[in-house]
PDB file of C-alpha atoms and ligand atoms in Angstrom:
ATOM      1  CA  UNK X1106      -0.606   0.021   0.321  1.00  0.00           C
ATOM      2  CA  UNK X1107       0.805   3.614  -0.995  1.00  0.00           C
ATOM      3  CA  UNK X1108       1.260   6.480   0.964  1.00  0.00           C
ATOM      4  CA  UNK X1109      -2.170   8.329   0.183  1.00  0.00           C
ATOM      5  CA  UNK X1110       0.003  11.637   1.525  1.00  0.00           C
ATOM      6  CA  UNK X1111       3.442  11.791  -0.335  1.00  0.00           C
ATOM      7  CA  UNK X1112       2.058   9.640  -2.970  1.00  0.00           C
ATOM      8  CA  UNK X1113       5.019   7.987  -3.601  1.00  0.00           C
ATOM      9  CA  UNK X1114       6.565   5.878  -0.205  1.00  0.00           C
ATOM     10  CA  UNK X1115       5.108   2.150   1.439  1.00  0.00           C
ATOM     11  CA  UNK X1116       3.157   2.526   4.225  1.00  0.00           C
ATOM     12  CA  UNK X1117       4.197   1.868   7.523  1.00  0.00           C
ATOM     13  CA  UNK X1118       0.389   2.093   9.447  1.00  0.00           C
ATOM     14  CA  UNK X1119      -3.355   2.042   7.802  1.00  0.00           C
ATOM     15  CA  UNK X1120      -5.285   4.058   9.935  1.00  0.00           C
ATOM     16  CA  UNK X1121      -8.899   2.806   9.055  1.00  0.00           C
ATOM     17  CA  UNK X1122     -10.671   4.888  11.050  1.00  0.00           C
ATOM     18  CA  UNK X1123     -10.218   7.231   8.635  1.00  0.00           C
ATOM     19  CA  UNK X1124      -8.926   4.915   5.312  1.00  0.00           C
ATOM     20  CA  UNK X1125      -4.953   6.802   5.561  1.00  0.00           C
ATOM     21  CA  UNK X1126      -2.626   4.773   5.124  1.00  0.00           C
ATOM     22  CA  UNK X1127       0.804   6.329   6.020  1.00  0.00           C
ATOM     23  CA  UNK X1128       4.369   6.246   5.167  1.00  0.00           C
ATOM     24  CA  UNK X1129       7.267   6.219   8.392  1.00  0.00           C
ATOM     25  CA  UNK X1130       8.245  10.403   7.091  1.00  0.00           C
ATOM     26  CA  UNK X1131       4.193  11.176   6.450  1.00  0.00           C
ATOM     27  CA  UNK X1132       3.366   9.529  10.093  1.00  0.00           C
ATOM     28  CA  UNK X1133       4.728  11.121  13.004  1.00  0.00           C
ATOM     29  CA  UNK X1134       3.828  14.844  11.310  1.00  0.00           C
ATOM     30  CA  UNK X1135       0.161  13.430  10.909  1.00  0.00           C
ATOM     31  CA  UNK X1136      -0.090  12.465  14.893  1.00  0.00           C
ATOM     32  CA  UNK X1137       1.390  15.977  15.877  1.00  0.00           C
ATOM     33  CA  UNK X1138      -1.122  17.617  13.553  1.00  0.00           C
ATOM     34  CA  UNK X1139      -4.017  15.479  14.790  1.00  0.00           C
ATOM     35  CA  UNK X1140      -2.950  16.510  18.482  1.00  0.00           C
ATOM     36  CA  UNK X1141      -3.585  20.325  18.051  1.00  0.00           C
ATOM     37  CA  UNK X1142      -6.295  19.924  15.752  1.00  0.00           C
ATOM     38  CA  UNK X1143      -7.505  17.510  19.476  1.00  0.00           C
ATOM     39  CA  UNK X1144      -6.110  19.790  21.262  1.00  0.00           C
ATOM     40  CA  UNK X1145      -8.267  22.930  19.453  1.00  0.00           C
ATOM     41  CA  UNK X1146     -11.518  20.553  19.499  1.00  0.00           C
ATOM     42  CA  UNK X1147     -11.954  20.206  22.800  1.00  0.00           C
ATOM     43  CA  UNK X1148      -9.775  23.556  24.140  1.00  0.00           C
ATOM     44  CA  UNK X1149      -7.425  21.285  26.227  1.00  0.00           C
ATOM     45  CA  UNK X1150      -4.697  23.692  26.336  1.00  0.00           C
ATOM     46  CA  UNK X1151      -3.416  26.845  26.457  1.00  0.00           C
ATOM     47  CA  UNK X1152       0.596  28.772  25.703  1.00  0.00           C
ATOM     48  CA  UNK X1153       0.547  30.000  28.414  1.00  0.00           C
ATOM     49  CA  UNK X1154      -0.522  26.755  30.217  1.00  0.00           C
ATOM     50  CA  UNK X1155       2.196  24.884  33.062  1.00  0.00           C
ATOM     51  CA  UNK X1156       1.822  21.342  32.385  1.00  0.00           C
ATOM     52  CA  UNK X1157       2.622  18.721  34.645  1.00  0.00           C
ATOM     53  CA  UNK X1158       2.700  15.753  32.204  1.00  0.00           C
ATOM     54  CA  UNK X1159       1.880  12.187  34.418  1.00  0.00           C
ATOM     55  CA  UNK X1160       4.980   9.724  32.819  1.00  0.00           C
ATOM     56  CA  UNK X1161       5.276   6.109  33.748  1.00  0.00           C
ATOM     57  CA  UNK X1162       8.069   4.840  31.272  1.00  0.00           C
ATOM     58  CA  UNK X1163       5.791   3.374  29.298  1.00  0.00           C
ATOM     59  CA  UNK X1164       4.752   4.494  25.392  1.00  0.00           C
ATOM     60  CA  UNK X1165       2.099   6.649  25.851  1.00  0.00           C
ATOM     61  CA  UNK X1166       3.267   8.812  28.359  1.00  0.00           C
ATOM     62  CA  UNK X1167       6.630   8.921  27.276  1.00  0.00           C
ATOM     63  CA  UNK X1168       5.092  10.204  23.543  1.00  0.00           C
ATOM     64  CA  UNK X1169       2.395  12.533  25.024  1.00  0.00           C
ATOM     65  CA  UNK X1170       5.461  14.537  27.276  1.00  0.00           C
ATOM     66  CA  UNK X1171       7.773  14.367  23.300  1.00  0.00           C
ATOM     67  CA  UNK X1172       4.947  15.438  21.519  1.00  0.00           C
ATOM     68  CA  UNK X1173       3.470  18.210  24.007  1.00  0.00           C
ATOM     69  CA  UNK X1174       7.138  19.957  23.843  1.00  0.00           C
ATOM     70  CA  UNK X1175       7.140  19.347  20.378  1.00  0.00           C
ATOM     71  CA  UNK X1176       4.314  21.123  19.981  1.00  0.00           C
ATOM     72  CA  UNK X1177       6.168  24.157  21.990  1.00  0.00           C
ATOM     73  CA  UNK X1178       4.524  23.770  25.417  1.00  0.00           C
ATOM     74  CA  UNK X1179       5.204  24.319  29.128  1.00  0.00           C
ATOM     75  CA  UNK X1180       5.508  20.374  29.861  1.00  0.00           C
ATOM     76  CA  UNK X1181       7.173  19.368  32.859  1.00  0.00           C
ATOM     77  CA  UNK X1182       7.114  15.412  33.881  1.00  0.00           C
ATOM     78  CA  UNK X1183       5.654  13.891  36.868  1.00  0.00           C
ATOM     79  CA  UNK X1184       6.862  10.355  37.523  1.00  0.00           C
ATOM     80  CA  UNK X1185       5.176   8.146  40.664  1.00  0.00           C
ATOM     81  CA  UNK X1186       7.663   5.647  41.758  1.00  0.00           C
ATOM     82  CA  UNK X1187       5.076   2.790  43.307  1.00  0.00           C
ATOM     83  CA  UNK X1188       8.107   0.675  44.674  1.00  0.00           C
ATOM     84  CA  UNK X1189       7.280  -2.655  42.614  1.00  0.00           C
ATOM     85  CA  UNK X1190      10.669  -4.405  42.465  1.00  0.00           C
ATOM     86  CA  UNK X1191      12.837  -3.993  39.539  1.00  0.00           C
ATOM     87  CA  UNK X1192       9.587  -2.511  37.768  1.00  0.00           C
ATOM     88  CA  UNK X1193       9.277   1.061  39.298  1.00  0.00           C
ATOM     89  CA  UNK X1194      13.151   1.596  38.470  1.00  0.00           C
ATOM     90  CA  UNK X1195      12.974   0.354  35.149  1.00  0.00           C
ATOM     91  CA  UNK X1196       9.968   3.075  33.950  1.00  0.00           C
ATOM     92  CA  UNK X1197      11.643   5.470  36.214  1.00  0.00           C
ATOM     93  CA  UNK X1198      15.590   5.202  34.338  1.00  0.00           C
ATOM     94  CA  UNK X1199      12.989   5.965  30.774  1.00  0.00           C
ATOM     95  CA  UNK X1200      12.249   8.865  32.268  1.00  0.00           C
ATOM     96  CA  UNK X1201      15.034  10.079  33.334  1.00  0.00           C
ATOM     97  CA  UNK X1202      16.698   9.384  30.044  1.00  0.00           C
ATOM     98  CA  UNK X1203      13.165  11.288  28.518  1.00  0.00           C
ATOM     99  CA  UNK X1204      13.543  14.433  31.100  1.00  0.00           C
ATOM    100  CA  UNK X1205      17.550  14.618  29.778  1.00  0.00           C
ATOM    101  CA  UNK X1206      16.613  14.572  26.100  1.00  0.00           C
ATOM    102  CA  UNK X1207      13.874  17.264  26.263  1.00  0.00           C
ATOM    103  CA  UNK X1208      15.083  19.123  28.969  1.00  0.00           C
ATOM    104  CA  UNK X1209      12.949  19.840  31.202  1.00  0.00           C
ATOM    105  CA  UNK X1210      12.879  19.184  34.736  1.00  0.00           C
ATOM    106  CA  UNK X1211      10.817  15.166  36.253  1.00  0.00           C
ATOM    107  CA  UNK X1212       9.465  15.140  39.398  1.00  0.00           C
ATOM    108  CA  UNK X1213       9.754  12.290  41.412  1.00  0.00           C
ATOM    109  CA  UNK X1214       7.187  11.495  43.576  1.00  0.00           C
ATOM    110  CA  UNK X1215       8.601   8.177  45.928  1.00  0.00           C
ATOM    111  CA  UNK X1216       5.177   6.520  47.644  1.00  0.00           C
ATOM    112  CA  UNK X1217       7.388   4.714  49.986  1.00  0.00           C
ATOM    113  CA  UNK X1218       9.727   7.484  50.942  1.00  0.00           C
ATOM    114  CA  UNK X1219       6.632  10.007  51.714  1.00  0.00           C
ATOM    115  CA  UNK X1220       3.972   7.959  53.243  1.00  0.00           C
ATOM    116  CA  UNK X1221       6.476   4.899  54.866  1.00  0.00           C
ATOM    117  CA  UNK X1222       3.703   2.278  52.451  1.00  0.00           C
ATOM    118  CA  UNK X1223       4.498   1.078  48.652  1.00  0.00           C
ATOM    119  CA  UNK X1224       1.790  -0.316  46.504  1.00  0.00           C
ATOM    120  CA  UNK X1225       3.122  -4.009  47.255  1.00  0.00           C
ATOM    121  CA  UNK X1226       2.956  -3.247  50.684  1.00  0.00           C
ATOM    122  CA  UNK X1227      -0.189  -1.763  51.420  1.00  0.00           C
ATOM    123  CA  UNK X1228      -2.524  -4.868  52.469  1.00  0.00           C
ATOM    124  CA  UNK X1229      -5.484  -4.089  50.037  1.00  0.00           C
ATOM    125  CA  UNK X1230      -9.251  -3.646  51.306  1.00  0.00           C
ATOM    126  CA  UNK X1231      -9.613  -3.107  47.350  1.00  0.00           C
ATOM    127  CA  UNK X1232      -7.645  -3.712  44.606  1.00  0.00           C
ATOM    128  CA  UNK X1233      -4.260  -3.289  43.737  1.00  0.00           C
ATOM    129  CA  UNK X1234      -5.020  -1.445  40.619  1.00  0.00           C
ATOM    130  CA  UNK X1235      -7.872   0.985  42.562  1.00  0.00           C
ATOM    131  CA  UNK X1236      -5.035   2.008  45.253  1.00  0.00           C
ATOM    132  CA  UNK X1237      -2.490   2.862  42.244  1.00  0.00           C
ATOM    133  CA  UNK X1238      -5.424   4.410  40.701  1.00  0.00           C
ATOM    134  CA  UNK X1239      -6.658   6.627  44.260  1.00  0.00           C
ATOM    135  CA  UNK X1240      -2.843   7.099  44.961  1.00  0.00           C
ATOM    136  CA  UNK X1241      -2.122   8.456  41.539  1.00  0.00           C
ATOM    137  CA  UNK X1242      -5.355  10.965  41.112  1.00  0.00           C
ATOM    138  CA  UNK X1243      -4.055  12.311  44.723  1.00  0.00           C
ATOM    139  CA  UNK X1244      -0.941  13.079  44.251  1.00  0.00           C
ATOM    140  CA  UNK X1245      -1.077  13.994  40.915  1.00  0.00           C
ATOM    141  CA  UNK X1246      -3.504  16.574  41.973  1.00  0.00           C
ATOM    142  CA  UNK X1247      -1.415  17.611  44.712  1.00  0.00           C
ATOM    143  CA  UNK X1248       2.280  17.879  43.374  1.00  0.00           C
ATOM    144  CA  UNK X1249       0.438  20.144  40.133  1.00  0.00           C
ATOM    145  CA  UNK X1250      -0.942  22.517  43.083  1.00  0.00           C
ATOM    146  CA  UNK X1251       2.419  22.233  45.433  1.00  0.00           C
ATOM    147  CA  UNK X1252       4.552  23.231  42.537  1.00  0.00           C
ATOM    148  CA  UNK X1253       2.217  25.812  40.915  1.00  0.00           C
ATOM    149  CA  UNK X1254       1.154  23.493  37.743  1.00  0.00           C
ATOM    150  CA  UNK X1255      -2.127  24.347  36.553  1.00  0.00           C
ATOM    151  CA  UNK X1256      -3.307  21.555  34.008  1.00  0.00           C
ATOM    152  CA  UNK X1257      -2.253  17.792  34.597  1.00  0.00           C
ATOM    153  CA  UNK X1258      -2.045  16.129  31.398  1.00  0.00           C
ATOM    154  CA  UNK X1259      -2.207  11.747  30.513  1.00  0.00           C
ATOM    155  CA  UNK X1260      -1.061   9.630  28.072  1.00  0.00           C
ATOM    156  CA  UNK X1261      -4.688   7.306  28.421  1.00  0.00           C
ATOM    157  CA  UNK X1262      -5.580   6.457  24.547  1.00  0.00           C
ATOM    158  CA  UNK X1263      -7.915   5.598  22.413  1.00  0.00           C
ATOM    159  CA  UNK X1264      -8.659   2.045  23.510  1.00  0.00           C
ATOM    160  CA  UNK X1265      -8.296   2.234  27.337  1.00  0.00           C
ATOM    161  CA  UNK X1266     -10.396   5.336  26.969  1.00  0.00           C
ATOM    162  CA  UNK X1267     -13.090   2.460  25.067  1.00  0.00           C
ATOM    163  CA  UNK X1268     -12.581  -0.011  27.871  1.00  0.00           C
ATOM    164  CA  UNK X1269     -13.465   2.162  30.866  1.00  0.00           C
ATOM    165  CA  UNK X1270     -16.658   3.475  29.331  1.00  0.00           C
ATOM    166  CA  UNK X1271     -17.463  -0.184  28.911  1.00  0.00           C
ATOM    167  CA  UNK X1272     -16.864  -1.147  32.596  1.00  0.00           C
ATOM    168  CA  UNK X1273     -18.847   1.749  33.378  1.00  0.00           C
ATOM    169  CA  UNK X1274     -21.746   0.171  30.911  1.00  0.00           C
ATOM    170  CA  UNK X1275     -21.420  -3.170  31.826  1.00  0.00           C
ATOM    171  CA  UNK X1276     -22.237  -1.673  35.747  1.00  0.00           C
ATOM    172  CA  UNK X1277     -24.739   0.425  34.885  1.00  0.00           C
ATOM    173  CA  UNK X1278     -23.280   3.407  36.492  1.00  0.00           C
ATOM    174  CA  UNK X1279     -24.471   6.489  35.651  1.00  0.00           C
ATOM    175  CA  UNK X1280     -23.149   8.310  37.524  1.00  0.00           C
ATOM    176  CA  UNK X1281     -19.169   7.647  37.028  1.00  0.00           C
ATOM    177  CA  UNK X1282     -20.092   8.687  32.876  1.00  0.00           C
ATOM    178  CA  UNK X1283     -20.279  11.909  34.192  1.00  0.00           C
ATOM    179  CA  UNK X1284     -16.962  11.827  35.696  1.00  0.00           C
ATOM    180  CA  UNK X1285     -14.732  10.411  32.796  1.00  0.00           C
ATOM    181  CA  UNK X1286     -13.854  13.336  29.989  1.00  0.00           C
ATOM    182  CA  UNK X1287     -11.166  14.579  28.075  1.00  0.00           C
ATOM    183  CA  UNK X1288     -11.098  17.867  29.893  1.00  0.00           C
ATOM    184  CA  UNK X1289     -11.532  17.151  33.407  1.00  0.00           C
ATOM    185  CA  UNK X1290     -12.063  21.471  34.475  1.00  0.00           C
ATOM    186  CA  UNK X1291     -10.418  23.176  37.069  1.00  0.00           C
ATOM    187  CA  UNK X1292     -12.419  23.143  40.481  1.00  0.00           C
ATOM    188  CA  UNK X1293     -11.354  24.201  43.550  1.00  0.00           C
ATOM    189  CA  UNK X1294      -8.965  22.359  44.646  1.00  0.00           C
ATOM    190  CA  UNK X1295      -8.488  20.418  42.120  1.00  0.00           C
ATOM    191  CA  UNK X1296      -6.733  21.097  38.672  1.00  0.00           C
ATOM    192  CA  UNK X1297      -7.797  20.723  34.868  1.00  0.00           C
ATOM    193  CA  UNK X1298      -6.600  17.582  33.251  1.00  0.00           C
ATOM    194  CA  UNK X1299      -6.673  16.737  30.295  1.00  0.00           C
ATOM    195  CA  UNK X1300      -5.850  13.380  28.315  1.00  0.00           C
ATOM    196  CA  UNK X1301      -5.090  14.905  24.285  1.00  0.00           C
ATOM    197  CA  UNK X1302      -4.061  11.480  23.176  1.00  0.00           C
ATOM    198  CA  UNK X1303      -7.580  10.037  23.892  1.00  0.00           C
ATOM    199  CA  UNK X1304      -8.035   9.877  20.242  1.00  0.00           C
ATOM    200  CA  UNK X1305      -5.583   7.936  19.204  1.00  0.00           C
ATOM    201  CA  UNK X1306      -5.789   3.911  19.523  1.00  0.00           C
ATOM    202  CA  UNK X1307      -2.261   1.999  20.905  1.00  0.00           C
ATOM    203  CA  UNK X1308      -1.552   0.725  17.537  1.00  0.00           C
ATOM    204  CA  UNK X1309      -1.547   4.278  16.513  1.00  0.00           C
ATOM    205  CA  UNK X1310       0.711   5.573  19.299  1.00  0.00           C
ATOM    206  CA  UNK X1311       2.638   2.780  19.318  1.00  0.00           C
ATOM    207  CA  UNK X1312       3.788   3.229  15.523  1.00  0.00           C
ATOM    208  CA  UNK X1313       4.552   7.471  16.463  1.00  0.00           C
ATOM    209  CA  UNK X1314       7.212   6.201  19.544  1.00  0.00           C
ATOM    210  CA  UNK X1315       8.885   3.628  17.060  1.00  0.00           C
ATOM    211  CA  UNK X1316       9.311   6.008  14.001  1.00  0.00           C
ATOM    212  CA  UNK X1317      10.148   9.017  16.955  1.00  0.00           C
ATOM    213  CA  UNK X1318      12.443   6.084  18.732  1.00  0.00           C
ATOM    214  CA  UNK X1319      11.284   7.411  21.643  1.00  0.00           C
ATOM    215  CA  UNK X1320      13.190   5.074  24.881  1.00  0.00           C
ATOM    216  CA  UNK X1321       9.955   3.390  26.137  1.00  0.00           C
ATOM    217  CA  UNK X1322       9.590   0.653  28.647  1.00  0.00           C
ATOM    218  CA  UNK X1323       8.334  -1.619  26.790  1.00  0.00           C
ATOM    219  CA  UNK X1324       6.843  -3.873  29.787  1.00  0.00           C
ATOM    220  CA  UNK X1325       3.855  -4.107  31.629  1.00  0.00           C
ATOM    221  CA  UNK X1326       3.551  -3.552  35.374  1.00  0.00           C
ATOM    222  CA  UNK X1327       3.198  -7.018  37.088  1.00  0.00           C
ATOM    223  CA  UNK X1328      -0.070  -6.763  38.247  1.00  0.00           C
ATOM    224  CA  UNK X1329      -1.367  -5.517  35.028  1.00  0.00           C
ATOM    225  CA  UNK X1330      -2.042  -9.139  34.319  1.00  0.00           C
ATOM    226  CA  UNK X1331      -5.629 -10.587  34.246  1.00  0.00           C
ATOM    227  CA  UNK X1332      -7.215  -6.988  34.475  1.00  0.00           C
ATOM    228  CA  UNK X1333     -10.293  -6.325  32.900  1.00  0.00           C
ATOM    229  CA  UNK X1334      -9.954  -3.888  31.407  1.00  0.00           C
ATOM    230  CA  UNK X1335      -7.144  -5.670  29.294  1.00  0.00           C
ATOM    231  CA  UNK X1336     -10.518  -8.167  28.319  1.00  0.00           C
ATOM    232  CA  UNK X1337     -12.738  -5.647  27.599  1.00  0.00           C
ATOM    233  CA  UNK X1338      -9.633  -4.213  24.945  1.00  0.00           C
ATOM    234  CA  UNK X1339      -9.517  -7.008  23.133  1.00  0.00           C
ATOM    235  CA  UNK X1340     -13.285  -7.539  22.624  1.00  0.00           C
ATOM    236  CA  UNK X1341     -13.053  -4.169  21.680  1.00  0.00           C
ATOM    237  CA  UNK X1342     -10.646  -4.378  18.673  1.00  0.00           C
ATOM    238  CA  UNK X1343     -12.999  -7.444  17.740  1.00  0.00           C
ATOM    239  CA  UNK X1344     -15.557  -5.044  17.615  1.00  0.00           C
ATOM    240  CA  UNK X1345     -13.368  -2.893  15.415  1.00  0.00           C
ATOM    241  CA  UNK X1346     -11.340  -5.039  13.386  1.00  0.00           C
ATOM    242  CA  UNK X1347     -15.180  -5.759  11.834  1.00  0.00           C
ATOM    243  CA  UNK X1348     -16.354  -2.734  11.687  1.00  0.00           C
ATOM    244  CA  UNK X1349     -13.227   0.474  11.327  1.00  0.00           C
ATOM    245  CA  UNK X1350     -14.123   3.229  13.026  1.00  0.00           C
ATOM    246  CA  UNK X1351     -16.110   1.963  16.609  1.00  0.00           C
ATOM    247  CA  UNK X1352     -14.071   2.882  19.336  1.00  0.00           C
ATOM    248  CA  UNK X1353     -13.909   6.360  17.820  1.00  0.00           C
ATOM    249  CA  UNK X1354     -17.896   6.443  17.260  1.00  0.00           C
ATOM    250  CA  UNK X1355     -18.370   4.760  20.249  1.00  0.00           C
ATOM    251  CA  UNK X1356     -16.102   7.766  22.303  1.00  0.00           C
ATOM    252  CA  UNK X1357     -17.406  10.750  20.492  1.00  0.00           C
ATOM    253  CA  UNK X1358     -20.852  10.334  20.708  1.00  0.00           C
ATOM    254  CA  UNK X1359     -19.910   9.935  25.298  1.00  0.00           C
ATOM    255  CA  UNK X1360     -18.499  12.983  24.748  1.00  0.00           C
ATOM    256  CA  UNK X1361     -21.797  14.505  22.834  1.00  0.00           C
ATOM    257  CA  UNK X1362     -24.093  13.278  25.428  1.00  0.00           C
ATOM    258  CA  UNK X1363     -21.981  13.076  28.728  1.00  0.00           C
ATOM    259  CA  UNK X1364     -23.583  16.260  29.852  1.00  0.00           C
ATOM    260  CA  UNK X1365     -27.072  13.882  30.331  1.00  0.00           C
ATOM    261  CA  UNK X1366     -25.186  11.783  32.810  1.00  0.00           C
ATOM    262  CA  UNK X1367     -24.258  14.859  35.043  1.00  0.00           C
ATOM    263  CA  UNK X1368     -27.821  14.259  36.914  1.00  0.00           C
ATOM    264  CA  UNK X1369     -27.208  10.796  37.702  1.00  0.00           C
ATOM    265  CA  UNK X1370     -23.635  11.981  39.982  1.00  0.00           C
ATOM    266  CA  UNK X1371     -23.669  12.359  43.649  1.00  0.00           C
ATOM    267  CA  UNK X1372     -22.310  16.381  44.557  1.00  0.00           C
ATOM    268  CA  UNK X1373     -21.388  15.978  47.592  1.00  0.00           C
ATOM    269  CA  UNK X1374     -20.188  18.759  49.669  1.00  0.00           C
ATOM    270  CA  UNK X1375     -15.899  18.905  49.395  1.00  0.00           C
ATOM    271  CA  UNK X1376     -13.935  20.350  53.278  1.00  0.00           C
ATOM    272  CA  UNK X1377     -10.760  19.951  53.965  1.00  0.00           C
ATOM    273  CA  UNK X1378      -9.095  16.450  55.448  1.00  0.00           C
ATOM    274  CA  UNK X1379      -8.211  16.885  58.871  1.00  0.00           C
ATOM    275  CA  UNK X1380      -5.056  15.439  57.445  1.00  0.00           C
ATOM    276  CA  UNK X1381      -3.421  16.620  54.889  1.00  0.00           C
ATOM    277  CA  UNK X1382      -6.171  19.659  54.009  1.00  0.00           C
ATOM    278  CA  UNK X1383      -6.444  18.641  50.508  1.00  0.00           C
ATOM    279  CA  UNK X1384      -9.746  18.410  49.570  1.00  0.00           C
ATOM    280  CA  UNK X1385     -12.156  15.516  50.021  1.00  0.00           C
ATOM    281  CA  UNK X1386     -16.228  14.563  50.522  1.00  0.00           C
ATOM    282  CA  UNK X1387     -14.718  12.538  54.213  1.00  0.00           C
ATOM    283  CA  UNK X1388     -13.110  13.325  57.364  1.00  0.00           C
ATOM    284  CA  UNK X1389     -10.232  11.918  56.130  1.00  0.00           C
ATOM    285  CA  UNK X1390      -9.769  11.671  52.749  1.00  0.00           C
ATOM    286  CA  UNK X1391      -9.022   8.018  50.913  1.00  0.00           C
ATOM    287  CA  UNK X1392      -5.601   8.909  50.105  1.00  0.00           C
ATOM    288  CA  UNK X1393      -4.683   9.289  53.707  1.00  0.00           C
ATOM    289  CA  UNK X1394      -6.733   6.947  54.782  1.00  0.00           C
ATOM    290  CA  UNK X1395      -4.875   4.101  53.130  1.00  0.00           C
ATOM    291  CA  UNK X1396      -2.015   5.393  53.396  1.00  0.00           C
ATOM    292  CA  UNK X1397      -1.893   6.898  56.888  1.00  0.00           C
ATOM    293  CA  UNK X1398      -0.070  10.009  57.837  1.00  0.00           C
ATOM    294  CA  UNK X1399       0.931  12.677  55.226  1.00  0.00           C
ATOM    295  CA  UNK X1400       1.397  16.040  56.581  1.00  0.00           C
ATOM    296  CA  UNK X1401       0.215  19.109  55.252  1.00  0.00           C
ATOM    297  CA  UNK X1402       3.712  20.316  54.083  1.00  0.00           C
ATOM    298  CA  UNK X1403       5.583  21.040  50.684  1.00  0.00           C
ATOM    299  CA  UNK X1404       8.008  18.156  49.251  1.00  0.00           C
TER     300      UNK X1404
HETATM  301  S1  LIG M2682       0.713   0.616  37.677  1.00  0.00           S
HETATM  302 FE1  LIG M2682      -1.045   0.560  39.332  1.00  0.00          FE
HETATM  303 FE2  LIG M2682      -1.133   0.094  36.973  1.00  0.00          FE
HETATM  304 FE3  LIG M2682       0.180  -1.154  38.362  1.00  0.00          FE
HETATM  305  S2  LIG M2682      -0.470  -1.148  39.777  1.00  0.00           S
HETATM  306 FE4  LIG M2682      -2.149  -1.628  38.626  1.00  0.00          FE
HETATM  307  S3  LIG M2682      -3.054   0.429  38.198  1.00  0.00           S
HETATM  308  S4  LIG M2682      -1.366  -1.864  36.618  1.00  0.00           S
HETATM  309  S5  LIG M2682      -1.594   1.976  34.956  1.00  0.00           S
HETATM  310 ZN1  LIG M2683      -5.696  13.733  53.420  1.00  0.00          ZN
END
């Protein structure tokens, strides 16, 4: 197949949703332009924003950091060291390499050093991944507030977003639909959170990372094994292969209809956590409850 853009070179990827075959030279430019369009369409970022990019060492987050810097945004990185033996060190190393290459600051938050507990040491009432997700959301927001960033960008891709929607739909958790968004606006005590890669499939990000020679960790977190999200992604890919464009339609239509789900959200009043001072609906926030004391201090 020949590249649709230059009409000369052999295509390395065929983006079936747009019926668009592209070669190794034309693809990265298309990818960056598409990111800019999504940022503009959903008002994700402004030139003057101070962006904290959540990086894990994987292809999605490092490609996002790389792309934001390439477009010219003021984007630093935040790595959360979860204390997972071997895996955390290897992924941190990839983030350090990216930070040097991009010449941008990398903030490292070490969970064990800050709270005395790593993810493997937590006696979970919930699953490992939901405790980890809770910790990551808290740390991203708190670090952004304390370090003067007004927006957090994450590398969630279309497969992540659709798997999450499917999971919510299977539970009929209508209130949760109201909380998922490509652009979660700023609220008192919470910075804006954006997902500029939410319209790229995992394969599209992977192709970009490979062509741009982004040095990422090609290894899953050991706790990812058996996660239901992997099953949902497989199911969605079977549908996508039979009917290209399904995932994009599923996600886009959700964003258009999202407002209708907001009435199902239980809006509880927020107050300051009596330990850390971050806003929560309870006396003590879920992070402090799980990880114990973390005083209200800068780090
Ligand atoms: S890092 Fe954390 Fe993931 Fe590992 S423990 Fe689960 S949620 S799988 S993105
Ligand atoms: Zn707290």
